[in-house]
RNA sequence: GCGCCCUUAGCUCAGUUGGAUAGAGCAACGGUUUUCUAAACCGUGGGUCGGAGGUUCGAAUCCUUCAGGGCGCGCCA
């Protein structure tokens, strides 16, 4: 039950009636009418801007109009206690306590679906995220985008959409050749005691390649490792397999599991790239031309040449983009266009790509191609996750791949744990750079919002434990004839905002609103809990070691929402801390 | 030079398709524990929402412009 939608609908119905009787003029669209919880000082439960929204077209002052509308609204609704007008024209509604009793009954009886928007049309989504090169372990930089993508998918799933989580494997191109060569040199190191070359900057120096090499040597006894050329194809496949398995293991430690892995190499070998280029050619989105040296670089070394270009400038990009390299191989962009054609062919309603900040410049290009392939339907949404600034010993920690001093995802999980990593990475809008203070996150202190929320759940679990009741099973109550106090209604009001939180998360693809919401809910709960210190009536367990049904239900409702939210963001809710 | 993101309290940030006197946490100061978990709570101080214009009943939110910070601008992926 979404009480805001409920009241907006009620109000709209009233407006339509009034307009039929000629008492009110309505604009074409009523989208601007909203309902929300007013600031606490107004001492009411729900407020609407409807009078301000309609005042101009009706040539009446907003307060006068509010007065008229307020009377009609109240007359139609038995659950309203008082209704008042506030400048500059808000209508504030205060419910009778029975409204909140009905509310809690509804959310307890429908606990599995509380928060789900039942009026909205459900869609079929593809979320592509991580897609890191399978040439080594994931590091902290990948982590934020990985969690963002996972949770966007989760929240869409929670809201009853269909979602596929997908990983695009870049197993084609020069990087892959360099990677395979690096593995080969590590194999020679093992088999022929030759030192790994240190003077070649194209090679991957990481120690993890020693493991890859050892695994390949151990499981492929029949391979002849003397010559690279003879086994390069096989070795590439084996190396990529090693890389991808390591990444899957990394993701698994974050509780991230993709539904589908798509190989770039396969797209190329199945001629999907050729086909998509033909399609673009037919539709005149491709031509042979020259591109200029990139800005800000020494252009004396730049050799202009005639090459196949995609007209991304038609769609607002700064320049047209190369599809084919001088050796005839496809560029990364070309196969990515084919990949996106492949996505479009699978008939999703919406494609979502999660990208790191360093790839933001790529968005225009790839969305241009999707527009070209789908007649500009704007099906692709790209979300960028901004940089994570690592802080160690109160100083920014600079990672450098070449120096080998980068923090892997494994290090992170081992030190910080999955829950803290997920919660902290999600706690901020993805548009904003994130400070990730190692020492702070490790510390199990009150500074850490994760524990603050978990603690709320643990306190509720503790009450249930004392009463020898099971927090995880449903509670059946015969009569909901409770009367909640203002403190309790305050928390119920917060619970009533949960469906709104989910709606906004889904429509704006901004999952950081969930940790923010849970923190606010936990805060209200902790305040309420502490009231019990001075006032025994505010304690959940009474002197006879019993709990009243209203309090039991109250706790259950809060714990349901906390658990539901924590499930979406993939963070555990321990019952004891 | 161009593109994207950011600029809100000393610090880190929330702020719902434009709404009411702009909110949290940290830091500072003072208080709360014989009672359901003090990983908690209560109180005090702290603001030109980067600057300037504009749009309107109303702007932190939308538009224009300027300044500052970050990321990117390839026949790498």
XYZ file of C-alpha atoms (C1' of nucleotides) in Angstrom:
654
model
C 0.000 0.000 0.000
C 1.357 3.355 -1.063
C -0.582 5.944 0.909
C 0.693 8.787 -1.252
C -0.559 7.240 -4.480
C -3.774 6.399 -2.667
C -4.372 10.027 -1.731
C -3.290 11.434 -5.054
C -5.848 9.147 -6.689
C -8.555 10.141 -4.239
C -7.860 13.803 -4.831
C -7.825 13.434 -8.579
C -11.213 11.767 -8.430
C -12.576 14.684 -6.449
C -11.095 17.140 -8.921
C -12.704 15.356 -11.854
C -16.093 15.448 -10.142
C -15.759 19.145 -9.418
C -14.713 19.841 -12.960
C -17.689 17.877 -14.355
C -19.983 20.089 -12.309
C -18.237 23.140 -13.677
C -16.876 24.147 -10.319
C -13.231 23.745 -11.247
C -11.039 24.152 -14.299
C -8.422 21.443 -14.819
C -5.297 21.527 -17.001
C -4.652 18.716 -19.519
C -2.251 16.947 -17.214
C -2.492 16.414 -13.476
C 1.055 15.007 -13.103
C 2.243 17.896 -10.990
C -0.029 17.036 -8.107
C 1.894 15.345 -5.358
C 1.548 14.130 -1.810
C 4.252 13.850 0.820
C 4.907 13.821 4.524
C 5.021 17.434 5.721
C 7.790 18.751 7.978
C 7.252 17.665 11.544
C 6.327 21.111 12.890
C 3.060 21.109 10.960
C 1.843 18.221 13.056
C 0.059 16.409 10.277
C 0.474 13.231 8.325
C 0.204 13.962 4.655
C 0.179 17.127 2.600
C -0.650 18.003 -0.958
C 0.169 20.869 -3.289
C -3.032 20.489 -5.313
C -4.382 23.970 -4.518
C -1.178 25.698 -5.590
C -1.092 23.563 -8.670
C -4.604 24.659 -9.725
C -4.735 28.217 -8.429
C -3.526 29.973 -11.531
C -5.774 28.266 -14.067
C -8.769 28.817 -11.757
C -7.823 32.447 -11.087
C -8.174 31.978 -7.367
C -5.638 32.384 -4.612
C -4.044 29.119 -3.575
C -5.242 29.464 0.008
C -8.846 30.160 -1.045
C -8.808 27.197 -3.364
C -7.204 25.065 -0.656
C -10.055 25.989 1.678
C -12.651 24.843 -0.834
C -10.834 21.632 -1.724
C -10.037 20.806 1.886
C -13.733 20.799 2.772
C -14.585 18.453 -0.077
C -11.684 16.157 0.721
C -12.660 15.886 4.357
C -16.332 15.270 3.596
C -15.373 12.251 1.493
C -13.017 10.616 3.909
C -13.778 9.045 7.254
C -10.170 8.403 8.218
C -9.293 12.096 8.302
C -9.238 13.684 11.721
C -8.419 17.286 10.877
C -7.498 19.120 7.734
C -5.757 22.465 7.652
C -4.378 25.024 5.251
C -0.855 26.385 5.433
C 0.755 29.154 3.449
C 1.340 29.348 0.574
C -1.474 26.891 -0.078
C -0.663 23.446 1.251
C -3.452 21.222 2.428
C -2.356 19.274 5.495
C -4.215 16.164 6.516
C -4.098 14.612 9.952
C -5.436 11.085 10.142
C -7.356 9.436 12.917
C -5.268 6.775 14.670
C -7.359 4.091 12.983
C -5.754 5.031 9.673
C -2.359 3.907 10.957
C -3.784 0.760 12.488
C -5.246 -0.118 9.104
C -1.957 0.730 7.490
C 0.063 -1.609 9.679
C -2.491 -4.364 9.230
C -2.124 -4.004 5.481
C 1.659 -4.098 5.445
C 1.807 -7.057 7.825
C -0.693 -9.036 5.781
C 1.163 -8.200 2.572
C 4.664 -8.208 3.997
C 6.193 -9.972 1.004
C 5.056 -7.310 -1.439
C 5.171 -4.184 0.687
C 7.126 -1.633 -1.319
C 6.327 -3.148 -4.698
C 4.569 -0.784 -7.062
C 1.567 -2.710 -8.309
C 0.218 -0.043 -10.649
C 3.306 0.285 -12.777
C 3.838 -1.617 -16.003
C 6.626 -4.132 -15.549
C 9.557 -4.152 -17.926
C 12.183 -6.465 -19.236
C 15.670 -5.169 -18.417
C 19.200 -6.088 -19.352
C 21.821 -4.779 -16.954
C 25.390 -5.020 -18.174
C 27.999 -4.376 -15.520
C 31.583 -5.062 -14.483
C 32.693 -6.331 -17.941
C 36.307 -5.884 -16.825
C 39.012 -7.339 -19.048
C 39.535 -10.970 -18.090
C 43.249 -10.380 -17.726
C 43.524 -10.221 -13.979
C 41.773 -9.950 -10.643
C 39.258 -7.219 -9.940
C 40.524 -4.313 -7.884
C 38.811 -1.701 -5.769
C 38.116 0.471 -8.802
C 35.819 -2.164 -10.261
C 34.024 -2.654 -7.013
C 31.701 0.319 -6.944
C 30.317 -0.248 -10.432
C 29.910 -3.942 -9.685
C 27.826 -3.260 -6.605
C 25.887 -0.472 -8.291
C 24.913 -2.731 -11.179
C 24.022 -5.610 -8.914
C 21.786 -3.502 -6.713
C 20.103 -1.693 -9.594
C 19.242 -5.136 -10.906
C 18.074 -6.248 -7.460
C 15.795 -3.302 -6.904
C 14.245 -3.695 -10.352
C 13.703 -7.369 -9.571
C 12.180 -6.506 -6.216
C 9.727 -4.285 -8.062
C 8.700 -7.341 -10.108
C 10.498 -6.490 -13.321
C 12.378 -9.047 -15.365
C 16.116 -8.542 -15.245
C 19.139 -10.245 -16.783
C 22.530 -9.493 -15.242
C 25.133 -9.687 -17.956
C 28.928 -9.537 -18.288
C 30.607 -8.729 -21.608
C 33.892 -10.580 -21.865
C 36.570 -8.696 -23.827
C 38.409 -11.759 -25.042
C 39.449 -10.310 -28.409
C 42.056 -7.759 -29.434
C 45.598 -6.707 -28.725
C 45.229 -6.654 -24.925
C 44.287 -10.295 -24.998
C 47.341 -11.151 -27.098
C 49.607 -9.305 -24.646
C 47.919 -11.070 -21.789
C 48.369 -14.502 -23.328
C 52.020 -13.743 -24.073
C 52.489 -12.775 -20.452
C 51.030 -16.079 -19.329
C 53.307 -17.811 -21.802
C 56.403 -16.142 -20.318
C 55.284 -17.214 -16.861
C 54.964 -20.755 -18.165
C 58.499 -20.572 -19.554
C 59.583 -19.316 -16.167
C 58.121 -22.414 -14.563
C 59.093 -24.984 -17.173
C 62.413 -23.660 -18.485
C 63.540 -21.460 -15.561
C 63.688 -18.397 -17.818
C 63.184 -15.098 -15.972
C 60.039 -13.141 -16.847
C 60.993 -10.221 -19.141
C 60.901 -6.915 -17.284
C 61.709 -4.572 -20.170
C 58.496 -5.102 -22.116
C 55.827 -2.628 -21.066
C 53.098 -4.393 -23.018
C 53.269 -7.429 -20.758
C 51.269 -7.941 -17.582
C 53.719 -8.167 -14.683
C 51.278 -9.219 -11.928
C 52.180 -12.185 -9.721
C 48.756 -13.732 -10.165
C 49.866 -14.834 -13.636
C 52.180 -17.323 -11.960
C 49.086 -19.086 -10.619
C 47.436 -18.983 -14.008
C 50.556 -20.443 -15.590
C 50.876 -23.145 -12.959
C 47.217 -24.137 -13.338
C 47.571 -24.353 -17.095
C 50.770 -26.386 -16.848
C 49.214 -28.754 -14.302
C 46.069 -29.477 -16.283
C 47.500 -29.566 -19.818
C 50.301 -32.081 -19.684
C 50.077 -32.862 -23.387
C 50.625 -29.297 -24.576
C 54.036 -28.492 -25.983
C 55.034 -25.184 -24.438
C 58.253 -24.765 -26.436
C 56.788 -22.547 -29.122
C 54.213 -19.830 -28.588
C 52.982 -19.808 -32.199
C 51.930 -23.473 -32.163
C 49.767 -23.194 -29.077
C 48.740 -19.538 -29.093
C 45.087 -20.238 -29.860
C 44.724 -22.859 -27.179
C 46.734 -20.859 -24.713
C 44.544 -17.809 -25.277
C 41.429 -19.775 -24.440
C 43.082 -21.310 -21.371
C 44.388 -17.967 -20.145
C 41.056 -16.219 -20.598
C 39.405 -19.058 -18.775
C 41.794 -18.609 -15.844
C 41.223 -14.844 -15.816
C 37.468 -15.158 -15.964
C 37.336 -17.792 -13.246
C 39.329 -15.539 -10.963
C 36.964 -12.650 -11.648
C 33.939 -14.849 -11.015
C 35.473 -15.879 -7.723
C 36.050 -12.221 -6.841
C 32.469 -11.322 -7.711
C 31.206 -14.270 -5.763
C 32.877 -12.988 -2.637
C 30.759 -9.861 -3.069
C 27.663 -12.030 -3.637
C 27.454 -10.940 -7.235
C 26.395 -13.526 -9.777
C 25.816 -12.685 -13.404
C 23.167 -14.599 -15.327
C 25.021 -14.448 -18.590
C 28.511 -13.989 -20.016
C 28.826 -12.827 -23.616
C 32.108 -13.351 -25.449
C 33.385 -10.613 -27.727
C 35.428 -13.168 -29.608
C 32.336 -15.213 -30.382
C 30.551 -12.155 -31.737
C 33.473 -11.548 -34.084
C 33.727 -15.189 -35.152
C 29.986 -15.470 -35.752
C 30.270 -12.514 -38.109
C 27.919 -10.463 -35.997
C 30.262 -7.518 -36.427
C 30.272 -7.834 -40.208
C 26.498 -8.036 -40.200
C 25.982 -4.988 -38.068
C 28.445 -2.984 -40.164
C 26.543 -4.011 -43.294
C 23.350 -2.862 -41.663
C 24.890 0.497 -40.790
C 26.290 0.828 -44.300
C 22.877 0.224 -45.816
C 21.432 2.912 -43.619
C 24.261 5.326 -44.458
C 25.649 5.597 -40.960
C 29.096 4.497 -42.099
C 31.610 6.038 -44.507
C 35.286 6.021 -45.353
C 37.065 9.073 -44.026
C 39.894 10.452 -41.958
C 39.955 11.475 -38.349
C 42.192 14.047 -36.758
C 44.680 13.572 -33.957
C 43.158 13.622 -30.495
C 43.154 17.030 -28.859
C 45.887 17.823 -26.391
C 48.315 15.326 -27.925
C 51.346 15.722 -30.071
C 49.816 15.636 -33.547
C 53.129 15.546 -35.418
C 53.269 11.769 -35.029
C 49.657 11.337 -36.049
C 49.160 9.653 -39.380
C 45.802 10.338 -40.944
C 44.450 7.572 -43.044
C 41.306 6.612 -44.813
C 39.265 4.294 -42.576
C 35.795 3.058 -41.858
C 33.969 5.511 -39.586
C 30.632 5.563 -37.832
C 28.711 8.844 -38.084
C 28.241 9.335 -34.378
C 28.269 13.121 -34.938
C 24.766 12.655 -36.366
C 23.736 11.804 -32.831
C 25.637 14.519 -31.012
C 29.115 13.028 -30.570
C 32.169 15.313 -31.026
C 33.671 13.243 -33.794
C 32.986 10.217 -35.919
C 34.431 6.997 -34.555
C 36.721 4.384 -36.097
C 35.365 0.891 -36.656
C 38.390 -0.797 -38.208
C 42.076 -0.754 -37.402
C 44.901 -0.489 -39.960
C 45.514 -4.241 -39.760
C 41.894 -4.849 -40.724
C 40.776 -6.008 -37.288
C 37.673 -4.511 -35.753
C 38.075 -1.888 -33.079
C 36.676 -2.444 -29.629
C 33.914 -0.046 -30.559
C 32.913 -2.072 -33.644
C 32.408 -5.265 -31.709
C 30.625 -3.385 -28.969
C 28.183 -2.077 -31.582
C 27.617 -5.683 -32.612
C 27.125 -6.608 -28.975
C 24.501 -3.909 -28.597
C 22.761 -5.088 -31.752
C 22.765 -8.500 -30.146
C 21.182 -7.021 -27.029
C 18.528 -5.208 -29.082
C 17.669 -8.403 -30.945
C 16.869 -10.046 -27.642
C 13.929 -7.639 -27.267
C 14.493 -6.014 -23.922
C 12.417 -2.962 -23.038
C 15.425 -1.241 -21.588
C 19.180 -1.706 -21.692
C 21.267 -0.472 -18.799
C 25.053 -0.153 -18.902
C 27.070 0.535 -15.794
C 30.353 2.290 -16.549
C 33.241 3.608 -14.528
C 33.999 7.328 -14.569
C 36.989 6.762 -16.852
C 34.678 5.378 -19.525
C 32.120 8.162 -19.393
C 33.493 9.612 -22.627
C 32.417 6.442 -24.367
C 28.711 6.884 -23.644
C 27.870 9.250 -26.481
C 29.422 6.893 -28.981
C 27.719 3.711 -27.863
C 24.336 5.333 -27.285
C 24.629 6.864 -30.759
C 25.088 3.417 -32.181
C 22.087 2.087 -30.281
C 19.991 4.981 -31.545
C 21.153 4.247 -35.093
C 20.305 0.569 -34.711
C 16.923 1.072 -33.074
C 15.542 4.128 -34.868
C 16.397 6.501 -32.026
C 14.200 4.971 -29.408
C 16.568 5.809 -26.570
C 16.533 2.333 -25.159
C 19.996 2.494 -23.654
C 20.624 4.116 -20.294
C 24.211 4.481 -19.136
C 24.941 4.954 -15.460
C 28.368 6.147 -14.491
C 29.878 5.370 -11.135
C 32.299 8.090 -10.099
C 35.741 7.394 -8.666
C 36.397 5.838 -5.316
C 39.036 7.736 -3.386
C 40.845 5.286 -1.171
C 42.062 6.622 2.112
C 44.612 4.716 4.156
C 46.241 6.085 7.283
C 44.245 9.271 6.719
C 45.997 9.859 3.407
C 44.755 9.328 -0.141
C 46.079 6.046 -1.443
C 47.139 6.120 -5.088
C 46.912 2.859 -6.934
C 49.271 2.113 -9.761
C 49.057 -1.046 -11.795
C 52.618 -0.777 -12.976
C 54.016 -0.450 -9.474
C 51.854 -3.350 -8.428
C 50.591 -1.513 -5.344
C 46.930 -1.761 -6.138
C 44.369 -3.128 -3.756
C 42.477 -6.068 -5.136
C 38.890 -6.818 -4.399
C 40.126 -9.857 -2.513
C 42.226 -7.694 -0.175
C 39.240 -5.483 0.373
C 36.816 -8.270 1.245
C 39.350 -9.938 3.513
C 39.950 -6.764 5.462
C 36.579 -5.052 5.385
C 34.081 -7.769 4.637
C 31.314 -8.010 2.084
C 28.634 -6.208 4.082
C 30.651 -3.099 4.884
C 31.976 -2.909 1.330
C 28.530 -3.097 -0.186
C 26.909 -0.734 2.263
C 29.582 1.965 2.130
C 29.941 1.813 -1.637
C 26.185 2.273 -1.993
C 25.782 4.899 0.652
C 26.422 7.785 -1.723
C 24.950 8.830 -5.024
C 26.877 7.235 -7.891
C 27.334 10.741 -9.348
C 29.597 11.755 -6.508
C 33.161 10.730 -5.778
C 33.298 8.444 -2.799
C 35.761 8.528 0.058
C 36.466 4.988 1.141
C 38.386 5.233 4.369
C 39.884 1.831 5.028
C 40.545 2.349 8.701
C 37.132 3.802 9.306
C 35.228 1.084 7.508
C 37.164 -1.673 9.244
C 36.496 -0.137 12.629
C 33.321 -1.473 14.132
C 32.383 1.883 15.483
C 29.296 3.992 15.601
C 30.723 6.044 12.725
C 29.852 3.184 10.504
C 26.290 3.441 9.185
C 26.216 -0.263 8.390
C 26.280 -1.204 12.058
C 23.760 1.453 12.900
C 21.185 -0.188 10.625
C 22.146 -3.737 11.535
C 21.951 -2.851 15.204
C 18.356 -1.798 14.777
C 17.494 -5.224 13.424
C 19.513 -6.948 16.150
C 17.637 -5.049 18.852
C 14.313 -6.195 17.442
C 15.636 -9.740 17.164
C 16.709 -9.515 20.789
C 13.172 -8.715 21.911
C 11.841 -11.695 20.007
C 14.551 -13.896 21.483
C 13.587 -12.878 25.003
C 9.997 -13.797 24.269
C 11.017 -17.041 22.572
C 9.288 -15.954 19.399
C 10.504 -16.424 15.860
C 11.184 -13.136 14.091
C 11.328 -14.866 10.717
C 7.894 -16.411 10.722
C 4.628 -14.631 10.010
C 2.561 -13.348 12.882
C -1.177 -13.808 12.975
C -3.276 -11.315 14.868
C -7.046 -11.718 15.154
C -8.073 -8.197 15.926
C -6.247 -5.080 14.872
C -7.873 -2.761 17.382
C -4.763 -0.904 18.447
C -4.141 2.678 19.189
C -0.680 3.920 18.318
C 0.927 6.889 20.005
C 2.552 9.828 18.237
C 6.069 8.365 18.625
C 4.929 5.169 17.018
C 2.998 6.904 14.277
C 6.153 8.799 13.468
C 7.843 5.528 12.658
C 4.792 4.238 10.799
C 4.936 7.359 8.665
C 8.519 6.510 7.792
C 7.457 2.987 6.882
C 4.793 4.462 4.628
C 7.559 6.090 2.602
C 9.181 2.764 1.753
C 7.204 2.218 -1.474
C 8.113 5.728 -2.526
C 11.775 4.981 -1.914
C 11.580 1.891 -4.124
C 9.769 3.831 -6.848
C 12.401 6.525 -6.987
C 15.240 3.979 -6.902
C 13.730 2.244 -9.903
C 12.769 5.260 -11.930
C 16.041 7.099 -11.422
C 18.232 4.008 -11.040
C 19.616 5.442 -7.824
C 19.968 2.670 -5.269
C 21.849 4.851 -2.769
C 18.430 5.949 -1.585
C 17.967 2.601 0.118
C 20.854 2.874 2.612
C 19.850 6.482 3.215
C 16.276 5.459 3.908
C 17.279 2.550 6.142
C 19.541 4.818 8.134
C 16.693 7.265 8.741
C 14.350 4.482 9.752
C 16.965 3.007 12.099
C 17.519 6.432 13.622
C 13.820 6.840 14.442
C 13.785 3.375 15.920
C 16.835 3.928 18.139
C 15.260 7.113 19.486
C 12.056 5.280 20.249
C 13.952 2.429 21.891
C 15.674 4.812 24.268
C 12.342 6.240 25.400
C 11.904 2.956 27.244
C 14.686 3.860 29.636
C 12.643 6.512 31.400
C 9.190 5.298 30.565
C 8.330 1.609 31.159
C 5.217 1.994 28.994
C 7.488 2.510 26.004
C 9.244 -0.784 26.568
C 8.294 -3.690 24.390
C 8.423 -6.349 27.062
C 6.295 -5.577 30.130
C 6.761 -6.622 33.753
C 4.923 -9.880 33.193
C 7.538 -10.686 30.523
C 4.912 -10.358 27.844
C 4.461 -8.197 24.798
C 1.195 -6.690 23.613
C 0.042 -7.438 20.082
C 0.350 -3.850 18.946
C 4.015 -3.691 19.943
C 4.741 -7.112 18.481
C 3.262 -6.093 15.147
C 5.004 -2.755 15.308
C 8.422 -4.415 15.695
C 7.639 -6.966 13.050
C 6.680 -4.291 10.533
C 9.922 -2.390 11.107
C 12.074 -5.495 10.906
C 10.342 -6.550 7.679
C 11.248 -3.312 5.962
C 14.818 -3.321 7.278
C 15.286 -6.878 6.118
C 13.663 -6.228 2.781
C 15.922 -3.229 2.170
C 19.045 -5.017 3.300
C 18.191 -7.937 1.020
C 17.980 -5.612 -1.949
C 21.367 -4.086 -1.254
C 22.770 -7.518 -0.445
C 23.784 -6.892 3.153
C 23.124 -9.310 5.986
C 20.926 -8.662 9.027
C 22.483 -10.515 11.960
C 20.133 -11.231 14.860
C 22.886 -10.794 17.421
C 25.696 -8.286 17.441
C 40.201 23.554 -26.506
C 35.765 20.066 -26.158
C 32.536 16.542 -23.379
C 30.635 14.303 -18.709
C 30.281 14.657 -13.206
C 30.649 17.660 -8.859
C 30.435 22.583 -5.698
C 24.895 22.553 0.355
C 27.476 23.631 8.135
C 34.770 23.263 9.991
C 34.803 17.898 7.341
C 31.887 13.849 4.570
C 27.280 14.093 2.346
C 21.219 13.539 1.984
C 17.558 16.507 -0.132
C 11.398 12.639 -3.934
C 9.456 14.669 -11.898
C 10.232 22.928 -8.537
C 7.079 23.456 -2.553
C 6.580 25.279 3.695
C 11.557 28.198 8.620
C 17.318 23.650 3.792
C 18.501 18.156 6.855
C 21.925 13.941 8.727
C 26.659 11.986 10.391
C 31.584 13.296 11.948
C 34.329 16.931 14.622
C 33.404 20.618 19.300
C 30.881 21.255 24.018
C 27.328 19.328 27.949
C 24.243 15.221 29.710
C 21.902 9.742 29.872
C 23.448 2.857 31.651
C 20.418 -1.507 38.941
C 15.304 -2.201 33.849
C 14.005 -5.199 26.196
C 21.736 -4.848 23.360
C 25.159 2.338 25.335
C 27.543 -0.525 18.212
C 22.396 3.535 21.413
C 19.984 8.180 23.032
C 19.137 13.575 24.449
C 20.751 18.715 24.242
C 23.896 23.240 22.432
C 26.429 25.968 18.723
C 27.343 26.012 13.390
C 24.453 27.936 6.344
C 24.957 34.070 1.099
C 22.873 25.823 -0.994
C 30.255 28.359 -5.459
C 29.091 33.767 -7.886
C 25.785 36.569 -11.160
C 21.462 36.864 -14.124
C 16.723 34.566 -15.738
C 11.985 31.436 -15.806
C 7.197 31.706 -11.701
C 2.660 32.031 -7.022
C 7.309 29.484 -5.330
C 14.303 27.587 -7.138
C 19.457 23.947 -3.535
C 16.374 21.693 -7.605
C 14.969 24.160 -14.310
C 17.648 27.690 -18.135
C 21.949 31.075 -19.373
C 26.712 32.621 -17.898
C 31.201 32.833 -14.948
C 34.585 30.615 -11.366
C 36.744 26.243 -8.822
C 37.665 20.693 -8.422
C 37.559 15.591 -10.666
C 37.383 12.248 -14.948
C 37.831 11.595 -20.062
C 38.953 13.091 -25.108
C 43.159 6.724 -29.453
C 43.772 2.521 -35.278
C 43.603 0.661 -26.003
C 39.830 -2.185 -24.085
